[in-house]
Short mmCIF file of C-alpha atoms in Angstrom, two decimals:
data_model
loop_
_atom_site.label_atom_id
_atom_site.label_comp_id
_atom_site.label_asym_id
_atom_site.label_seq_id
_atom_site.Cartn_x
_atom_site.Cartn_y
_atom_site.Cartn_z
CA MET A 228 -7.42 -2.66 34.58
CA PRO A 229 -7.07 -1.12 30.98
CA THR A 230 -4.28 -2.03 28.76
CA ARG A 231 -2.15 0.57 27.39
CA GLN A 232 -1.84 0.66 23.55
CA GLN A 233 1.58 -0.81 22.09
CA PRO A 234 3.53 0.63 19.41
CA ALA A 235 3.57 -3.04 17.85
CA ASN A 236 -0.05 -3.04 16.70
CA TRP A 237 -1.92 -1.44 13.77
CA GLN A 238 0.33 1.63 14.12
CA TRP A 239 3.32 -0.17 13.34
CA VAL A 240 1.59 -2.02 10.23
CA ALA A 241 0.41 1.73 9.22
CA GLY A 242 3.66 3.49 9.61
CA SER A 243 2.50 5.73 12.43
CA GLY A 244 3.74 3.99 15.53
CA ALA A 245 6.31 5.46 18.08
CA ASP A 246 9.53 3.93 17.00
CA ALA A 247 13.02 5.02 16.30
CA ALA A 248 12.38 5.22 12.55
CA PRO A 249 13.61 8.59 11.04
CA HIS A 250 11.07 10.69 9.79
CA PHE A 251 11.93 10.47 6.13
CA ARG A 252 10.69 6.62 6.06
CA VAL A 253 7.40 6.32 4.47
CA PHE A 254 6.02 2.91 4.54
CA ASN A 255 5.14 1.70 0.74
CA PRO A 256 2.62 -1.14 0.79
CA ILE A 257 3.44 -1.68 -2.89
CA LEU A 258 7.01 -2.57 -2.31
CA GLN A 259 5.99 -4.68 0.84
CA GLY A 260 3.43 -6.82 -1.15
CA GLU A 261 5.72 -7.58 -3.73
CA LYS A 262 8.42 -8.61 -1.21
CA PHE A 263 6.43 -10.38 1.08
CA ASP A 264 3.40 -11.80 -1.15
CA PRO A 265 5.52 -12.05 -4.53
CA ASP A 266 2.91 -14.38 -6.26
CA GLY A 267 -0.24 -12.37 -4.93
CA GLY A 268 -1.49 -15.18 -3.03
CA TYR A 269 -2.67 -12.71 0.07
CA VAL A 270 -4.03 -10.26 -2.23
CA SER A 271 -6.10 -12.93 -4.16
CA ARG A 272 -7.76 -14.10 -1.08
CA TRP A 273 -8.75 -10.54 0.03
CA ALA A 274 -9.53 -8.57 -3.24
CA PRO A 275 -10.53 -11.77 -5.35
CA GLU A 276 -11.34 -9.41 -8.11
CA LEU A 277 -7.70 -9.14 -8.87
CA ALA A 278 -7.06 -12.64 -8.52
CA ARG A 279 -6.62 -13.46 -12.38
CA LEU A 280 -4.40 -10.87 -12.91
CA PRO A 281 -0.40 -11.84 -13.53
CA ALA A 282 1.60 -11.67 -10.35
CA SER A 283 3.34 -8.97 -11.85
CA ALA A 284 0.41 -6.54 -11.76
CA ILE A 285 -1.43 -7.88 -8.73
CA HIS A 286 -0.06 -5.05 -6.51
CA GLN A 287 -0.32 -2.23 -8.98
CA PRO A 288 -3.43 -3.00 -11.16
CA TRP A 289 -3.52 0.58 -12.26
CA SER A 290 0.20 -0.22 -14.46
CA ALA A 291 -1.13 -3.22 -15.94
CA THR A 292 -1.51 -3.12 -19.51
CA PRO A 293 -5.18 -3.52 -21.38
CA LEU A 294 -4.39 -7.07 -22.35
CA GLU A 295 -3.73 -7.73 -18.95
CA LEU A 296 -6.72 -6.33 -17.05
CA ALA A 297 -8.97 -8.01 -19.51
CA GLY A 298 -6.99 -11.25 -20.42
CA ALA A 299 -7.28 -14.70 -18.90
CA GLY A 300 -10.84 -13.40 -17.54
CA ALA A 301 -9.53 -11.18 -15.37
CA GLY A 302 -12.12 -8.43 -16.19
CA VAL A 303 -10.88 -5.55 -14.26
CA GLU A 304 -12.18 -2.54 -15.27
CA PHE A 305 -11.48 0.35 -12.94
CA GLY A 306 -14.60 2.25 -11.78
CA LYS A 307 -16.85 -0.49 -12.68
CA THR A 308 -14.92 -4.08 -11.12
CA TYR A 309 -12.29 -2.40 -9.09
CA PRO A 310 -11.71 1.04 -7.96
CA ARG A 311 -9.68 3.49 -9.27
CA PRO A 312 -6.78 4.48 -7.39
CA ILE A 313 -7.35 6.87 -4.52
CA ILE A 314 -3.69 8.73 -4.63
CA ASP A 315 -0.58 8.36 -6.30
CA TYR A 316 1.84 6.78 -4.00
CA ARG A 317 4.81 8.97 -4.96
CA SER A 318 3.15 12.38 -5.03
CA GLY A 319 1.49 11.15 -1.51
CA ARG A 320 4.99 10.63 -0.11
CA GLU A 321 6.41 13.73 -1.20
CA ARG A 322 3.44 15.59 0.44
CA ALA A 323 4.00 13.63 3.89
CA LEU A 324 7.70 14.48 3.97
CA GLU A 325 7.21 18.11 3.35
CA ALA A 326 4.31 18.13 6.30
CA TYR A 327 6.97 16.20 8.33
CA ALA A 328 9.66 18.83 7.24
CA LYS A 329 7.43 21.44 8.16
CA VAL A 330 6.45 20.09 11.47
CA ARG A 331 9.92 19.13 12.56
CA GLY A 332 11.20 22.73 11.46
CA SER A 333 8.72 24.29 14.11
#
C-alpha cells in the first residue's frame, strides 16, 4: 500500500508544506543557519570550500570582507572556487510575499 506524503518532511524544511503558518512567514535559511549552526560545523562538512571562513561569515560568505575570503587559507573566490549568490534573500522574500498577496486576493 503506498504511503501518503506527510507535511513534516522536505516540504516542512522547504517552507512549502501544509501547516497553520501564515502566508507572510518566509523561511530564512541564513538566520536558521546562524541560530542552529553558529560555529558553521554543518556548513563546513557539506561545503568544505567554506570551512576556513570565520564563523561570522560562513552563513553569508558574500558579505565577508576580501581579507576574510582570502585569509587563513580560505581562498574563496566567487565564480571560481564558490558560486556567486543566485538570489538576494530580501528581494526574493519580497517577491514571494507579493505573489502570495496576489493569490490570496483572487
